[in-house]
GROMACS .gro file of C-alpha atoms in nm:
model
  208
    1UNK     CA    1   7.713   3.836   8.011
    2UNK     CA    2   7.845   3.741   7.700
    3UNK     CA    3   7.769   3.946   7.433
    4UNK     CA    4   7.832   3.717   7.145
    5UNK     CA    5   7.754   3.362   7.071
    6UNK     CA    6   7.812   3.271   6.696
    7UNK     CA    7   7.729   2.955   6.547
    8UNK     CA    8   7.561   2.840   6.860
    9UNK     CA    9   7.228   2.692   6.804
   10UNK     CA   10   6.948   2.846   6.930
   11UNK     CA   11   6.745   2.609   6.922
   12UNK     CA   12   6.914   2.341   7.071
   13UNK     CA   13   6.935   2.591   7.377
   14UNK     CA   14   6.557   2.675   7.376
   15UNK     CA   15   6.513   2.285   7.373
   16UNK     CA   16   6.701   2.281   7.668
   17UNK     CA   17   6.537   2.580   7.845
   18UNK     CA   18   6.260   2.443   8.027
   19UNK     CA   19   6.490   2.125   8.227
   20UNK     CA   20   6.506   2.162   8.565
   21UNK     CA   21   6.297   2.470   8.648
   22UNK     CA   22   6.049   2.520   8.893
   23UNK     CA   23   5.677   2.471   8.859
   24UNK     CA   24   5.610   2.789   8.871
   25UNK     CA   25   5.887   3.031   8.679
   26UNK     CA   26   5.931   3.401   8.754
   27UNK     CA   27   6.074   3.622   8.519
   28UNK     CA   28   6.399   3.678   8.749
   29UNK     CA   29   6.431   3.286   8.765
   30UNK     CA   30   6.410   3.278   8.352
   31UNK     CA   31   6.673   3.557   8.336
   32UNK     CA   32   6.896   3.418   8.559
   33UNK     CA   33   6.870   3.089   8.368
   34UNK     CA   34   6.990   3.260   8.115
   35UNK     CA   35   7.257   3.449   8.311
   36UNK     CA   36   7.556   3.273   8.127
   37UNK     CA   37   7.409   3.326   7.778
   38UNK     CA   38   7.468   3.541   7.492
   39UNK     CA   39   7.238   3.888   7.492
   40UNK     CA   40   7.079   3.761   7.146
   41UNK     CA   41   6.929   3.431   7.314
   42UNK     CA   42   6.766   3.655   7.590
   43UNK     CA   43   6.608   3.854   7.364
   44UNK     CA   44   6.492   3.564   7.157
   45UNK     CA   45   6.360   3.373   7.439
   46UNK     CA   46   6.178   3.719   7.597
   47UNK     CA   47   6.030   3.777   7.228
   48UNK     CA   48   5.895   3.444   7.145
   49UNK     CA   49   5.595   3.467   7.397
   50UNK     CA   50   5.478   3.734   7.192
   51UNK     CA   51   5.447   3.491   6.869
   52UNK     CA   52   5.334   3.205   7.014
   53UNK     CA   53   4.984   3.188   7.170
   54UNK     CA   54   5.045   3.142   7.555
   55UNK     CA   55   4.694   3.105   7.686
   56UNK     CA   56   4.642   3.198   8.044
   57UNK     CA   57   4.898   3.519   8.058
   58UNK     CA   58   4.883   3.856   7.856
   59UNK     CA   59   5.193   3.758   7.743
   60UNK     CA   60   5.238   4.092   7.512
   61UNK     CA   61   5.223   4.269   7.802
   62UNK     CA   62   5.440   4.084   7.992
   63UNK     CA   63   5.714   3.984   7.761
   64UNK     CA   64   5.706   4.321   7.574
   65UNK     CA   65   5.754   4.522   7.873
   66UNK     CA   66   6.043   4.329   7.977
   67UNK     CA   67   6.192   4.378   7.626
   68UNK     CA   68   6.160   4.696   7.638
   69UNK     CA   69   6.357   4.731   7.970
   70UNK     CA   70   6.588   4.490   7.844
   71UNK     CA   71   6.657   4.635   7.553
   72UNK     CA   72   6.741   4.988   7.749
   73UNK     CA   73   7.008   4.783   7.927
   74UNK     CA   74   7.143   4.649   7.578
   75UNK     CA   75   7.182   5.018   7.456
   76UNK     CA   76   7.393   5.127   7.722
   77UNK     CA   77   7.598   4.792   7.742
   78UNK     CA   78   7.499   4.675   8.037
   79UNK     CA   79   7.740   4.437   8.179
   80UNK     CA   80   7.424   4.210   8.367
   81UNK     CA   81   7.057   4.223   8.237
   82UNK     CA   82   6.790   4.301   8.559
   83UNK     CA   83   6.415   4.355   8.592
   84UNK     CA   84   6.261   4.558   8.825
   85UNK     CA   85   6.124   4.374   9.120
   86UNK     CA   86   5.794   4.417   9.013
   87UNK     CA   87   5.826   4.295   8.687
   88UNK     CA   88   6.081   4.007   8.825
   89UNK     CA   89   5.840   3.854   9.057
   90UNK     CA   90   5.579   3.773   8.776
   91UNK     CA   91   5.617   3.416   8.741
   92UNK     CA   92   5.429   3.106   8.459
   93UNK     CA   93   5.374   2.803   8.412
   94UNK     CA   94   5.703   2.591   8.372
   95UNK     CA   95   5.416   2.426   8.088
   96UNK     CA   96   5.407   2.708   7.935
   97UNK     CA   97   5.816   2.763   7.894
   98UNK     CA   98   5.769   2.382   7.744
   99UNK     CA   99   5.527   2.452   7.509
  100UNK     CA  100   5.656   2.763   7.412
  101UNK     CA  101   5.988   2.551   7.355
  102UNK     CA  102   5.818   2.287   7.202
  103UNK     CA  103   5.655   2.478   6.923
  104UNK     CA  104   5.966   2.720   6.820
  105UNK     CA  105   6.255   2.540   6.844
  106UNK     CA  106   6.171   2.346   6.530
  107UNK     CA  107   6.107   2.650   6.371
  108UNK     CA  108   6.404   2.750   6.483
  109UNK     CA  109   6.607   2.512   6.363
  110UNK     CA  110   6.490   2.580   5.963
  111UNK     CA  111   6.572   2.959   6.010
  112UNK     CA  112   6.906   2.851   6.179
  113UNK     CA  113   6.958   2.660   5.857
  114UNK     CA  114   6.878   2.962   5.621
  115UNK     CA  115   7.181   3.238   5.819
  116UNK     CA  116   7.488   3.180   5.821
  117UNK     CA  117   7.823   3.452   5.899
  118UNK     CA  118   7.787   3.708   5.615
  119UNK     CA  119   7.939   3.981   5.759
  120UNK     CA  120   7.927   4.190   6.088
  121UNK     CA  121   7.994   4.517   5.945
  122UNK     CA  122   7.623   4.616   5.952
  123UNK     CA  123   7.602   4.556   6.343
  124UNK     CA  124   7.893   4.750   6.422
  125UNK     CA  125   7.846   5.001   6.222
  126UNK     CA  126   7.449   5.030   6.377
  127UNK     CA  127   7.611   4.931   6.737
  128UNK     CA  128   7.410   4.832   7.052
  129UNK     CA  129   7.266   5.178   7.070
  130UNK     CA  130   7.053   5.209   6.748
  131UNK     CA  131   6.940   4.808   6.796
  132UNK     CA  132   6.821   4.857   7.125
  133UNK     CA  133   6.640   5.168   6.997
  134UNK     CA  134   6.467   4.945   6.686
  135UNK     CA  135   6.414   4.644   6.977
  136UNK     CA  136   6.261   4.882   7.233
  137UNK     CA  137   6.045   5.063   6.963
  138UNK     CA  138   5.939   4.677   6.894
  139UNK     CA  139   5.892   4.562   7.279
  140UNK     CA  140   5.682   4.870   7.288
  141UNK     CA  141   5.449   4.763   7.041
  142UNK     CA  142   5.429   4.407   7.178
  143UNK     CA  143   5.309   4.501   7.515
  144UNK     CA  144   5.055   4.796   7.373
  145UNK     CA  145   4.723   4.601   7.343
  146UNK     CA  146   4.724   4.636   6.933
  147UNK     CA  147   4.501   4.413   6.768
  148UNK     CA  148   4.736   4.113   6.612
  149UNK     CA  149   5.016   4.360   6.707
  150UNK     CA  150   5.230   4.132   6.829
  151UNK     CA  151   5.332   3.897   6.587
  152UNK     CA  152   5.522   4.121   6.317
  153UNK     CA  153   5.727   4.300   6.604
  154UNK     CA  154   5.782   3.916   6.807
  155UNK     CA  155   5.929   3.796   6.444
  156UNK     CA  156   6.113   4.154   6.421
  157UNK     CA  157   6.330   4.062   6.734
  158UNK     CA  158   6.355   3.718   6.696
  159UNK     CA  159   6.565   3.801   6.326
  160UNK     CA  160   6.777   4.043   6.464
  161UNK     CA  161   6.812   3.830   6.790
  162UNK     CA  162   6.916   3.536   6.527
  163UNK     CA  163   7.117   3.763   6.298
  164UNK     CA  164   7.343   3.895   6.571
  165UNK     CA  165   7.384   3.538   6.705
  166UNK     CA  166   7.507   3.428   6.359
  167UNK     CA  167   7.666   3.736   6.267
  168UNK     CA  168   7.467   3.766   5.910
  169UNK     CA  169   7.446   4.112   5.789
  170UNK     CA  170   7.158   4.026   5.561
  171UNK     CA  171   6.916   3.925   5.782
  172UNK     CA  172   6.990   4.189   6.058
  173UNK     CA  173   6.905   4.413   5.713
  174UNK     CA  174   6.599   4.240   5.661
  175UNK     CA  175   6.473   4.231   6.044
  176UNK     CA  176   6.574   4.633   6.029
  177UNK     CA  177   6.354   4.635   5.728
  178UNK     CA  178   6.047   4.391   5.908
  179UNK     CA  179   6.088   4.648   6.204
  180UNK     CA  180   5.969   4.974   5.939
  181UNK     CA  181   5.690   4.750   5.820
  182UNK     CA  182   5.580   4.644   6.179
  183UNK     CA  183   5.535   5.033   6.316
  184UNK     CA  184   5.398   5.152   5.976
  185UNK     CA  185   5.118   4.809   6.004
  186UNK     CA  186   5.092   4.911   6.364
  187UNK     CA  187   5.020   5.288   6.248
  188UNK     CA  188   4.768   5.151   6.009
  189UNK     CA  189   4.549   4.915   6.244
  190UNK     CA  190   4.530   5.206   6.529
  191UNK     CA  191   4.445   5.460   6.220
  192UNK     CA  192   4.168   5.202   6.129
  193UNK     CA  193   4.048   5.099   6.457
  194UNK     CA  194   4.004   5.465   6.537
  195UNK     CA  195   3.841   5.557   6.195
  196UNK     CA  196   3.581   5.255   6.237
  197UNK     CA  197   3.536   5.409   6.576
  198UNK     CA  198   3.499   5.721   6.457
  199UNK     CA  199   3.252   5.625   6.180
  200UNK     CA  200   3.053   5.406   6.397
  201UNK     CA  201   3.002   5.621   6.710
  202UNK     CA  202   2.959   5.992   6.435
  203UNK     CA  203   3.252   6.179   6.581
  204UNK     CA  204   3.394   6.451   6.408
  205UNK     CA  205   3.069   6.467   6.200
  206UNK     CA  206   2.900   6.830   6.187
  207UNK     CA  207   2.560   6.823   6.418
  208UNK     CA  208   2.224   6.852   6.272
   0.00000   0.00000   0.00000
């Protein structure tokens, strides 16, 4: 697989995604369909789910644990991206690849717009070990069932899936950045949900 794709669009390739697949799409199937393409557009494509409502599938779940095994692949340079057979098997909608498609790719196409090459320094100086660590630490959080967890660590890959695709420093710097805020505003709504909890329920409160 390739490991680099600059100035490719992204969103022209999600547009083209969902043509010609089955009814029915397994995870394997998707991953082979992207087979030929650059390690940035499979992690885009596996993080999306986890922005965009996809009713009918725990999608978090899903998606986030196949980032996270993805992304344990990435770190070690893994010449061909697999799932276990368990996870490969789970198949959706082709519908839901289309909507999915439908709704990012022009959303895509503005943050396209916005990067362009500004240096790869950065990423080789970080190399694939420390981003897979930051996109497994994200995929983690996307598949844990945290109230509107997903969004800020979905968004988090997408960047740095978009920044090493266009080779722009600055916004692999600012997804790094969107990754601290996403565990720290994970931290916080587990703290809270736990403390409401807590409050609610009287534990930790001295008996009577």
């Amino acid at each position: 697989m390739d490991k680099e794709a600059p100035h490719q669009s992204m969103a022209a390739a999600l547009k083209r995604l969902p043509h010609d697949l089955p009814e029915r799409v397994t995870l394997d199937c998707l991953l082979d369909r992207l087979g030929d393409k650059a390690i940035a557009f499979v992690l885009l494509v596996f993080a999306i789910p986890a922005i965009i409502p996809t009713p009918g599938i725990p999608a978090g779940m899903i998606f986030g644990t196949a980032l996270a095994i993805l992304s344990l692949q990435m770190m070690f340079r893994a010449r061909r991206l697999v799932l276990p057979s368990v996870l490969g098997r789970l198949s959706v909608s082709r519908s839901i690849i289309e909507l999915t498609a439908d709704k990012a790719a022009p959303r895509l196409e503005k943050l396209e717009a916005l990067l362009k090459p500004r240096g790869h320094m950065l990423a080789r100086f970080a190399g694939p070990a420390f981003i897979g660590i930051v996109i497994f630490l994200m995929a983690v959080i996307i598949a844990l069932p945290i109230p509107f967890g997903n969004t800020l660590p979905g968004i988090t890959v997408l960047i740095i899936a978009l920044a090493l695709a266009q080779r722009d420093d600055l916004a692999l710097l600012g997804g790094l950045v969107l990754a601290i805020v996403s565990v720290l505003f994970s931290i916080g709504i587990v703290y809270g949900g736990w403390a409401l909890i807590s409050a609610w329920f009287g534990f930790g409160q001295p008996a009577v």
